PDB file of C-alpha atoms in Angstrom:
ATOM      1  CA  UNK A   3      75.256 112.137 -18.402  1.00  0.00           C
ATOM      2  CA  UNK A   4      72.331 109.245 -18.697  1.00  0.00           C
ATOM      3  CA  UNK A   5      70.325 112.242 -19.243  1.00  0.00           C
ATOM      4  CA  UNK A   6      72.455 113.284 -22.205  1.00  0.00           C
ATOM      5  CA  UNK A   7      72.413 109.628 -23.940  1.00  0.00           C
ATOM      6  CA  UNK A   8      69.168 109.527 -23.350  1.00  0.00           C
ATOM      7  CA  UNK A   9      68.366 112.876 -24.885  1.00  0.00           C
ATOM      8  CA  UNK A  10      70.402 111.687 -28.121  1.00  0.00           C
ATOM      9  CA  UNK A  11      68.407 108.426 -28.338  1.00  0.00           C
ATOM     10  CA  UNK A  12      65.583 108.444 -26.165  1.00  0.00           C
ATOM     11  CA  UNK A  13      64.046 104.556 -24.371  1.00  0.00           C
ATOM     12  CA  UNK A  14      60.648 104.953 -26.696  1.00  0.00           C
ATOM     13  CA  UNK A  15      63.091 104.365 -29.842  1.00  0.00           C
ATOM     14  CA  UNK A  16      63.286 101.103 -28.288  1.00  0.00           C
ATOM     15  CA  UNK A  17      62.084  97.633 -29.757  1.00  0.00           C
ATOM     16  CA  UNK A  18      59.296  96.212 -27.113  1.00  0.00           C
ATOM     17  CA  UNK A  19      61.805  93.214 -26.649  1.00  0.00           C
ATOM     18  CA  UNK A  20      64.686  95.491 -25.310  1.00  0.00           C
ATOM     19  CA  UNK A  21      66.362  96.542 -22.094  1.00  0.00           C
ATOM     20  CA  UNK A  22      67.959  99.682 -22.628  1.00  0.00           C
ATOM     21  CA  UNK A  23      68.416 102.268 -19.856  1.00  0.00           C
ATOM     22  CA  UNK A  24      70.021 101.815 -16.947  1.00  0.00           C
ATOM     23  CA  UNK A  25      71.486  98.136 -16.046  1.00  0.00           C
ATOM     24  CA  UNK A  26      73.286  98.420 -12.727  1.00  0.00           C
ATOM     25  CA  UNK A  27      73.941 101.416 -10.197  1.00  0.00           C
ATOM     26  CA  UNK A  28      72.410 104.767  -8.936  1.00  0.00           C
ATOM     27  CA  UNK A  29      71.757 107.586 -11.365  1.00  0.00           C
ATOM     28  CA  UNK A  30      72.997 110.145  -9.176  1.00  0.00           C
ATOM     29  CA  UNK A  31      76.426 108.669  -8.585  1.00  0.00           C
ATOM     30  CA  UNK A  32      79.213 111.103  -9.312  1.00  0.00           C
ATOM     31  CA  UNK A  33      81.209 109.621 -12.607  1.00  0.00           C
ATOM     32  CA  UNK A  34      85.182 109.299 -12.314  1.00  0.00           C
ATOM     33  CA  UNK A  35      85.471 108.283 -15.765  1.00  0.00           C
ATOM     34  CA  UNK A  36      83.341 105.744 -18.516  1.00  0.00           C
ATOM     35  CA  UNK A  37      84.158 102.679 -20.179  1.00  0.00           C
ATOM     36  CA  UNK A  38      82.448 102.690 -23.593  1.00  0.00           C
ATOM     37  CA  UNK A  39      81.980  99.256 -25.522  1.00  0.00           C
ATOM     38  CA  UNK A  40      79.623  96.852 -27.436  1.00  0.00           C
ATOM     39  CA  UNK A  41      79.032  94.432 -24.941  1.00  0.00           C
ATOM     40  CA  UNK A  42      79.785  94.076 -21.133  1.00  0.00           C
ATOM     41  CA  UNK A  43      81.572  91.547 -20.000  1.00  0.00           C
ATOM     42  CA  UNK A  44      83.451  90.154 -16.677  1.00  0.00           C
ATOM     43  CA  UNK A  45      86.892  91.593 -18.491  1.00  0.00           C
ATOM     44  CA  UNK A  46      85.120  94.750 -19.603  1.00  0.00           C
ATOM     45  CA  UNK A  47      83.911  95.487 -15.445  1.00  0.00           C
ATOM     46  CA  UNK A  48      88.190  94.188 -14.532  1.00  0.00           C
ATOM     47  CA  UNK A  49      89.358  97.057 -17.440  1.00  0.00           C
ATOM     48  CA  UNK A  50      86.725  99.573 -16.154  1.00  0.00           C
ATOM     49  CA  UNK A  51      88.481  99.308 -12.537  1.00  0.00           C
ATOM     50  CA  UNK A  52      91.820  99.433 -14.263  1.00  0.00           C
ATOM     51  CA  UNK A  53      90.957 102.642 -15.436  1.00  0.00           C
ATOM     52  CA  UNK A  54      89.324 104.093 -12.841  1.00  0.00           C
ATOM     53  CA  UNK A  55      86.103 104.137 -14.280  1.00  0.00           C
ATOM     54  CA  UNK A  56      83.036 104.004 -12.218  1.00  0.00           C
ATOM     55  CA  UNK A  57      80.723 103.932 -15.455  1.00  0.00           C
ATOM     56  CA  UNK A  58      80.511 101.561 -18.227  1.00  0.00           C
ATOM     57  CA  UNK A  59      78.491 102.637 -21.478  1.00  0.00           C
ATOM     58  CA  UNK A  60      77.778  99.770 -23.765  1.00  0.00           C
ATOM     59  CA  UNK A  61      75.627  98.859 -26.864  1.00  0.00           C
ATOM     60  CA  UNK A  62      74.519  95.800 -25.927  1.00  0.00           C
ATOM     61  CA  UNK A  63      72.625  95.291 -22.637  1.00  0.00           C
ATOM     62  CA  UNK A  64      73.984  93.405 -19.987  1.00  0.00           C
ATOM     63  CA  UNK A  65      70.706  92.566 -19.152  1.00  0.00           C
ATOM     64  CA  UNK A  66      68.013  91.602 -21.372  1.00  0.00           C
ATOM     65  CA  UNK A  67      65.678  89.400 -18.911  1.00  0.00           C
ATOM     66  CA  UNK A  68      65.205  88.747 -15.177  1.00  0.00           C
ATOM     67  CA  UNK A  69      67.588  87.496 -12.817  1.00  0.00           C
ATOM     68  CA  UNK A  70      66.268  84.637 -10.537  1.00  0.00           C
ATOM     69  CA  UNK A  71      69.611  84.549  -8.672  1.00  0.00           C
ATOM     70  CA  UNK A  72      72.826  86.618  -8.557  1.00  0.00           C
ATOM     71  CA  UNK A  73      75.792  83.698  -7.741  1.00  0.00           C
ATOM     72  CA  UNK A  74      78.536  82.356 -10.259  1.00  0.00           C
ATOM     73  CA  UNK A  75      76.195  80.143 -12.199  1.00  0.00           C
ATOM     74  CA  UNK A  76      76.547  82.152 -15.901  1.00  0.00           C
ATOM     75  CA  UNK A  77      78.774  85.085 -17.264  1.00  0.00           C
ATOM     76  CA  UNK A  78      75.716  87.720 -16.542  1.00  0.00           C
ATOM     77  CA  UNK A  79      75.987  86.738 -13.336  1.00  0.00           C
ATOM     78  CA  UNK A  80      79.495  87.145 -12.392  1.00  0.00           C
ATOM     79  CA  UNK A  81      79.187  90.178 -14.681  1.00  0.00           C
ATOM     80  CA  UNK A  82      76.459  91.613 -12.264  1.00  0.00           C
ATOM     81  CA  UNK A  83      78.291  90.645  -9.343  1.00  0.00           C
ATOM     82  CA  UNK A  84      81.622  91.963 -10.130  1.00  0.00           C
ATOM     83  CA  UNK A  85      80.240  95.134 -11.401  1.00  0.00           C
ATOM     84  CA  UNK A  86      78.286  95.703  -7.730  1.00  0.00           C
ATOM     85  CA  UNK A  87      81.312  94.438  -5.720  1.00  0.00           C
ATOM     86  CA  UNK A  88      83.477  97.002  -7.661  1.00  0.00           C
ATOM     87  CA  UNK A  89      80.975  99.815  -7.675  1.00  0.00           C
ATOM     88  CA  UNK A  90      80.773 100.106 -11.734  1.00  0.00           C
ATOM     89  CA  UNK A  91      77.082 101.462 -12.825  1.00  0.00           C
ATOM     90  CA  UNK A  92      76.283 100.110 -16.302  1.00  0.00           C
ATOM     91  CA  UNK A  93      74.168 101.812 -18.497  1.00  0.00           C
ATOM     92  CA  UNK A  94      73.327 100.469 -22.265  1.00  0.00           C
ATOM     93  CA  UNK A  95      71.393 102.134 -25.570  1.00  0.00           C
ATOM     94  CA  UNK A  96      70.910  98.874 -27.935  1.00  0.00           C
ATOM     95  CA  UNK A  97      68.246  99.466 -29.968  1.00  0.00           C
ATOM     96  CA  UNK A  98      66.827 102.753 -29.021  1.00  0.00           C
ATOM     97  CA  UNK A  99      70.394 103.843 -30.694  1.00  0.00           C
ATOM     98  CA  UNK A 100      70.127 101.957 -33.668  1.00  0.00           C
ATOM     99  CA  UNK A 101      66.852 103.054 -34.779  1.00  0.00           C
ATOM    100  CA  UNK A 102      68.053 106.932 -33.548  1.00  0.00           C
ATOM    101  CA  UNK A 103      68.496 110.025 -36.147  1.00  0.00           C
ATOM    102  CA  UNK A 104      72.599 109.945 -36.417  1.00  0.00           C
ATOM    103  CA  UNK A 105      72.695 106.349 -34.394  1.00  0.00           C
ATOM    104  CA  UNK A 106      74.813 103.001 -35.509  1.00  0.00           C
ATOM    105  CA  UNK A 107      73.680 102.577 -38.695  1.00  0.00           C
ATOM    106  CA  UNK A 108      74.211 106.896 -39.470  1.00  0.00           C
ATOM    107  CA  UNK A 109      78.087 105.860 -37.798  1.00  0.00           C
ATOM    108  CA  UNK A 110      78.380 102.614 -40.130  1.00  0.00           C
ATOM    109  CA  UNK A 111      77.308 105.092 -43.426  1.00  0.00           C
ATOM    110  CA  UNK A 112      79.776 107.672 -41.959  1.00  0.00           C
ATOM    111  CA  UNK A 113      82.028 104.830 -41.627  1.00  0.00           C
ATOM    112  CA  UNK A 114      81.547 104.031 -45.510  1.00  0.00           C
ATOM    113  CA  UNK A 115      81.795 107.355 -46.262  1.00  0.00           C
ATOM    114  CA  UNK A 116      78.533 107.325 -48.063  1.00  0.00           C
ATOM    115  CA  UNK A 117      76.024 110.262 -49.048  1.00  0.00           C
ATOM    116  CA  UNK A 118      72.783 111.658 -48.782  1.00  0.00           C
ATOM    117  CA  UNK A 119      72.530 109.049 -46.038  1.00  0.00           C
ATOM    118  CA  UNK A 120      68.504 109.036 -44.663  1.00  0.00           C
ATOM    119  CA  UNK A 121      66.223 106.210 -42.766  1.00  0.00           C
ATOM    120  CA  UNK A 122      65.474 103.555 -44.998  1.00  0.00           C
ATOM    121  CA  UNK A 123      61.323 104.508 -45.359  1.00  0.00           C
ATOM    122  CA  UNK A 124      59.775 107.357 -43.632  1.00  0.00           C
ATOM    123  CA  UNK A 125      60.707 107.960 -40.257  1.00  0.00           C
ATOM    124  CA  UNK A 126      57.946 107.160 -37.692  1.00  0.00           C
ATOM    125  CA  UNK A 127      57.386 109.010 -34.453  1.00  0.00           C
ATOM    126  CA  UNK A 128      57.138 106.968 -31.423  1.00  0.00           C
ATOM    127  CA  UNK A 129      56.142 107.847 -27.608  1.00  0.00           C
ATOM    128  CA  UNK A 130      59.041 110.703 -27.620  1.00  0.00           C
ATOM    129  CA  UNK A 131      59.352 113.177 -30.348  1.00  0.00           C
ATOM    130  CA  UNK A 132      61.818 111.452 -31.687  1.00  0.00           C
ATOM    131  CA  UNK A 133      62.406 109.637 -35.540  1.00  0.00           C
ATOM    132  CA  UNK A 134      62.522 106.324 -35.672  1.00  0.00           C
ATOM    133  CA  UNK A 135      64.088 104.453 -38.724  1.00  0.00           C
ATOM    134  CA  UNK A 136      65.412 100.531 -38.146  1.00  0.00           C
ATOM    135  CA  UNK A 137      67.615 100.740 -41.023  1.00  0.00           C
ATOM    136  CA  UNK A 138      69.690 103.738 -43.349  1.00  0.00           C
ATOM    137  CA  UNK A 139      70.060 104.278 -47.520  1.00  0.00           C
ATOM    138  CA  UNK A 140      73.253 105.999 -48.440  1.00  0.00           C
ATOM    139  CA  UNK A 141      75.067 106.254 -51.788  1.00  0.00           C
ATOM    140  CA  UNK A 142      78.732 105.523 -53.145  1.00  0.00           C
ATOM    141  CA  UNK A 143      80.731 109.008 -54.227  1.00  0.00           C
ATOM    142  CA  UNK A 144      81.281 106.852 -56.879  1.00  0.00           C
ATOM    143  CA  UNK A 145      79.479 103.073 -58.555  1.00  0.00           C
ATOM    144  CA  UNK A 146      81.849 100.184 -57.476  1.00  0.00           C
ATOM    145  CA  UNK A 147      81.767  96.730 -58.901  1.00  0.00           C
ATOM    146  CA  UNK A 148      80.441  94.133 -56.578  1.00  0.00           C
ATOM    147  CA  UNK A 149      84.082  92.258 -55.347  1.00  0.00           C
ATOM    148  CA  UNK A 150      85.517  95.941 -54.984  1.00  0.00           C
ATOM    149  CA  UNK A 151      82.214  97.390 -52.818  1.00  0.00           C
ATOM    150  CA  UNK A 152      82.822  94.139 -50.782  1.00  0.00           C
ATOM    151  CA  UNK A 153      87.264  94.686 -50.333  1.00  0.00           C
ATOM    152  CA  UNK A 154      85.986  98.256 -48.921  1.00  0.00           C
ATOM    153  CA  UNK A 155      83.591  97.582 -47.053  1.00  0.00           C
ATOM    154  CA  UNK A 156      85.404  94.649 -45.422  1.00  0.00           C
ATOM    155  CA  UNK A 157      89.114  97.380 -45.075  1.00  0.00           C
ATOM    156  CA  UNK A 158      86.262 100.171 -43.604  1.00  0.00           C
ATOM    157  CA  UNK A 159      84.501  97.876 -40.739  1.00  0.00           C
ATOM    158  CA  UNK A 160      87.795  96.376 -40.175  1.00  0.00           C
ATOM    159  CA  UNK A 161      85.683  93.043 -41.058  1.00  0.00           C
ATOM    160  CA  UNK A 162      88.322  89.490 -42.132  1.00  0.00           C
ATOM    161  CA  UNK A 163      85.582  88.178 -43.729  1.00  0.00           C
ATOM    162  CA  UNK A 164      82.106  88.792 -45.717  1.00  0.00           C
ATOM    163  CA  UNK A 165      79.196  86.531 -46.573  1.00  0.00           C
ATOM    164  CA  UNK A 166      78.048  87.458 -49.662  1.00  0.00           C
ATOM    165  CA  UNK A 167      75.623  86.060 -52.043  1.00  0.00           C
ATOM    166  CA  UNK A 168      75.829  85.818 -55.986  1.00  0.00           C
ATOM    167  CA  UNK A 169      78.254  88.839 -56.990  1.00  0.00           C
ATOM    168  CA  UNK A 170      76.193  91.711 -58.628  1.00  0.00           C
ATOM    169  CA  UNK A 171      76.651  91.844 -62.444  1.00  0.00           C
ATOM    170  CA  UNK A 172      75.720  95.766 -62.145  1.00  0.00           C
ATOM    171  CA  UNK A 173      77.573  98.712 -60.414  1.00  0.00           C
ATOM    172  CA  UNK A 174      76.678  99.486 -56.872  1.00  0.00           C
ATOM    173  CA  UNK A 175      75.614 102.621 -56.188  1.00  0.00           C
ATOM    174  CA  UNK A 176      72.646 102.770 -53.318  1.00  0.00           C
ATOM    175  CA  UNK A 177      73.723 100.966 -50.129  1.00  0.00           C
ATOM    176  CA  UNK A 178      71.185  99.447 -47.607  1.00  0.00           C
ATOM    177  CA  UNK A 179      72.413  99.512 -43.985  1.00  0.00           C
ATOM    178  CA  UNK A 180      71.063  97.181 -40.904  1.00  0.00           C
ATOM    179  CA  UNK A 181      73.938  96.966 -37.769  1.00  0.00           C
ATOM    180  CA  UNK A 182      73.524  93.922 -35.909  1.00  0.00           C
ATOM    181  CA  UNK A 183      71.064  91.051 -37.080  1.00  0.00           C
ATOM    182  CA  UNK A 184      68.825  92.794 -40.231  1.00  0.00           C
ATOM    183  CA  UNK A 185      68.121  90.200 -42.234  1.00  0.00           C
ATOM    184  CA  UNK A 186      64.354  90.513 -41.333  1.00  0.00           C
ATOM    185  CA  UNK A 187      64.504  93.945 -43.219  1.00  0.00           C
ATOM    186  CA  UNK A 188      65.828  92.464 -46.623  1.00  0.00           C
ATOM    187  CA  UNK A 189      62.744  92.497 -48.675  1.00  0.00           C
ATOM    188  CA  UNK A 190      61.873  95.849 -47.485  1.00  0.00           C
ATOM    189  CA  UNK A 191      65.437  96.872 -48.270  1.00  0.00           C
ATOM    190  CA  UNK A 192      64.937  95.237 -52.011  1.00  0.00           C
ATOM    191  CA  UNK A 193      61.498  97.028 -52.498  1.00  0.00           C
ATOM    192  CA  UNK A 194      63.510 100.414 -51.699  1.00  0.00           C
ATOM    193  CA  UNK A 195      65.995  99.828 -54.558  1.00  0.00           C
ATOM    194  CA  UNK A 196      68.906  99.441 -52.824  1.00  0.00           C
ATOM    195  CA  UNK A 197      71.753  97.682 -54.850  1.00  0.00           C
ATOM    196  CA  UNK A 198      73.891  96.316 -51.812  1.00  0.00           C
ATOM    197  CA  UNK A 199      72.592  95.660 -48.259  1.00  0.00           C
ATOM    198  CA  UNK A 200      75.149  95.808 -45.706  1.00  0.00           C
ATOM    199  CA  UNK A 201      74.313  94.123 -42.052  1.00  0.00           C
ATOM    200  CA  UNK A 202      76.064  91.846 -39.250  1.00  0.00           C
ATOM    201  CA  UNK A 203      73.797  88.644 -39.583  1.00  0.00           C
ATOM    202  CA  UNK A 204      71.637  86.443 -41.931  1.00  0.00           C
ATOM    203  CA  UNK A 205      70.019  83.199 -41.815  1.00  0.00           C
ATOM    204  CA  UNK A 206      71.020  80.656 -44.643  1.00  0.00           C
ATOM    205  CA  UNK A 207      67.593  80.515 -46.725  1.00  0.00           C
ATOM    206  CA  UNK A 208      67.744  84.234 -46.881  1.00  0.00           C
ATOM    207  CA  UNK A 209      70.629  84.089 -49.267  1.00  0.00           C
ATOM    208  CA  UNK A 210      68.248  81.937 -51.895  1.00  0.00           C
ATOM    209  CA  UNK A 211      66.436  83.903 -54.971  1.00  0.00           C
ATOM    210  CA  UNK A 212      68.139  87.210 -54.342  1.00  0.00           C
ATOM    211  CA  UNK A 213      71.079  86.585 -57.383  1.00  0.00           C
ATOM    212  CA  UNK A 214      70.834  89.940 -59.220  1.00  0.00           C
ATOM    213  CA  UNK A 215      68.936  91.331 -57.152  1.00  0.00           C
ATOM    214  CA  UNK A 216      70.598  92.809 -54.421  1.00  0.00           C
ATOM    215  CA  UNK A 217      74.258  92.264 -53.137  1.00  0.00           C
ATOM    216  CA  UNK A 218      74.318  90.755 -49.750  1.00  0.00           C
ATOM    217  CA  UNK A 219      77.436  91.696 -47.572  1.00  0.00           C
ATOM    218  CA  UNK A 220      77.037  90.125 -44.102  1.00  0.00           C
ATOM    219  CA  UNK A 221      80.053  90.943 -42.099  1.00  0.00           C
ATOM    220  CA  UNK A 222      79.273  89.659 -38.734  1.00  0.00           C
ATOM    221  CA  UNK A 223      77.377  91.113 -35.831  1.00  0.00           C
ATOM    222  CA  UNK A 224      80.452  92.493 -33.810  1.00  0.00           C
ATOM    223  CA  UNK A 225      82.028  93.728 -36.480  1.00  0.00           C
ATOM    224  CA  UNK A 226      79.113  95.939 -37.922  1.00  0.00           C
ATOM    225  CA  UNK A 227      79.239  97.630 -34.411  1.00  0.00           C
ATOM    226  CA  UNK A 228      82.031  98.024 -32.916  1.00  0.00           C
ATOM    227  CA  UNK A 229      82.718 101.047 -33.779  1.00  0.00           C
ATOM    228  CA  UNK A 230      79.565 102.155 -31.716  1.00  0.00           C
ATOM    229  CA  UNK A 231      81.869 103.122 -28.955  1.00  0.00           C
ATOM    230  CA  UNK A 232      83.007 106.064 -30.825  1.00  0.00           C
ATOM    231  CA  UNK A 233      79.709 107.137 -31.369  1.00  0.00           C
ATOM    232  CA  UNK A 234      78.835 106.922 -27.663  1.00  0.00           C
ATOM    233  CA  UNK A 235      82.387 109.208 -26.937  1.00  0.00           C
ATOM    234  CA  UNK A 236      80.848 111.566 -29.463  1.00  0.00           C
ATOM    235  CA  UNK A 237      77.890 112.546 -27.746  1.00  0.00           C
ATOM    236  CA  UNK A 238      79.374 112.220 -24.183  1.00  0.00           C
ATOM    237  CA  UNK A 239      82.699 114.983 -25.073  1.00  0.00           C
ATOM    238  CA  UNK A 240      79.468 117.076 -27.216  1.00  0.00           C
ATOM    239  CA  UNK A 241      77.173 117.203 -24.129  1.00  0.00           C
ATOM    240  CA  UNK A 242      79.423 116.403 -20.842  1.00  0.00           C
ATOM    241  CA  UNK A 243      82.595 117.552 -21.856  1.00  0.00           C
ATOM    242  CA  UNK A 244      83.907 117.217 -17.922  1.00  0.00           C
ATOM    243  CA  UNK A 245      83.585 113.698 -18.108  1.00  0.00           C
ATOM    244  CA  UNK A 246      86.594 111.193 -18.979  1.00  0.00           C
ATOM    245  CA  UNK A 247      85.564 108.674 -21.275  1.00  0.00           C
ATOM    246  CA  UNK A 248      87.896 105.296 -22.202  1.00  0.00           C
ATOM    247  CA  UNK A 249      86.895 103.356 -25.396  1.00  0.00           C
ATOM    248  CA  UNK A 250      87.496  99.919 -24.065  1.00  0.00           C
ATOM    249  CA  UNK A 251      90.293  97.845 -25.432  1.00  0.00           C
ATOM    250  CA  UNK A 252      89.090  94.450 -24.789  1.00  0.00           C
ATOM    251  CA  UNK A 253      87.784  92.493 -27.724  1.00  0.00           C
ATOM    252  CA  UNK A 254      84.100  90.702 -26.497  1.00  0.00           C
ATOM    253  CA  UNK A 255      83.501  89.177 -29.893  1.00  0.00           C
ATOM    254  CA  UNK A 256      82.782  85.721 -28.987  1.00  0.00           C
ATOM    255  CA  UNK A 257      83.177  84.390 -32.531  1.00  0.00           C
ATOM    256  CA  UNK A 258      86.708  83.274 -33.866  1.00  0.00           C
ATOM    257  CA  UNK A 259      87.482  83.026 -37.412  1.00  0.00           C
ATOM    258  CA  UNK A 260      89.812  80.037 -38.091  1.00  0.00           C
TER     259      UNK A 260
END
């Protein structure tokens, strides 16, 4: 099954500061059943046993640096520990799968229902054969004004809130797409002609000098990917249909909106 995942969005797609692959376990383990989620958490490992799960398949890697000690000192650790103690292999595709032909920001356009959906700029080609784009341009079936783009996109991500900038004064029609933390793409986005960049984080001064240019929509960094799991159950049932895969039920966003 790593094999499959791995075919789909190879380790090359990558970013050089990334940890995708394999986390914890042995890649020849028989699987009873995988846990799919964004990030991997002590709960996560307890509802993987639940199930009966021996595998859990998340976005976000559990771990993104060395481990000097393996006690009770920090969440990765008990994380780690738990997930040996119980015998739960964790595997992860972070980045690799968001910069992936058909990857999370391909499943946030699908979300959005948008067309003619293509990387951003030319795709490059990295150490695999494989395209890699860091961020997708789709358009509307139809122009939306700027508070109506933002109501749907908000009802489609299942996001409470936005952070927006200045509302556009002119329909929306070409939508910019970044999952997770893209604001380092926005003037790339802007040169491309997009009218409305969607992504899950932005820092403050990036909001300054963009009124009429773009529409910003920053919906927060779970909620742009979340719906990652699915994507991961797609390409498990495609490729290892014998396999039993759980989208995971626990919520691991650590950020409460009061």
């Amino acid at each position: 099954m790593l094999e499959a995942l791995e075919r789909f969005a190879p380790l090359p797609l990558q970013e050089s500061w990334d940890n995708a692959g394999l986390q914890i376990g042995l890649t020849e383990a028989e699987v009873s059943g995988a846990l799919l989620c964004l990030d991997v958490t002590e709960s996560i490992i307890d509802e993987a046993v639940a199930k009966g799960c021996n595998l859990v398949v998340s976005h976000h890697p559990l771990l993104f640096r060395g481990l000097k000690q393996v006690s009770d000192a920090t969440d990765v650790q008990r994380t780690v520990r738990k997930a040996i103690l119980n015998d739960v292999a964790v595997v992860s595709l972070h980045t690799n799968l968001d910069n992936a032909r058909g990857g999370v920001n391909f499943k946030i356009a699908e979300r959005l229902g948008l067309q003619h959906v293509h990387f951003g700029l030319e795709p490059v080609l990295c150490a695999s054969p494989a395209e890699k784009g860091q961020w997708v341009m789709g358009e509307l079936k139809e122009p939306m004004e700027a508070r109506a783009f933002i109501a749907y996109v908000k009802d489609r991500m299942e996001a409470s809130s936005a952070m927006c900038n200045e509302l556009l004064q002119r329909p929306i029609s070409k939508v910019a797409i970044c999952g997770g933390a893209g604001d380092f793409l926005l003037d790339e986005v802007i040169a491309n002609g997009a009218d409305a960049f969607i992504t899950g984080e932005m820092h403050y001064h990036q909001y300054f000098g963009r009124e009429q240019q773009i529409q910003l929509c920053v919906i927060g960094h779970y909620e742009s990917e979340h719906f990652t799991a699915e994507l991961l159950r797609d390409i498990i049932n495609r490729d290892c249909p014998e396999v039993r895969c759980e989208i995971a039920e626990t919520n691991t966003n650590p950020i409460l909106y009061l």
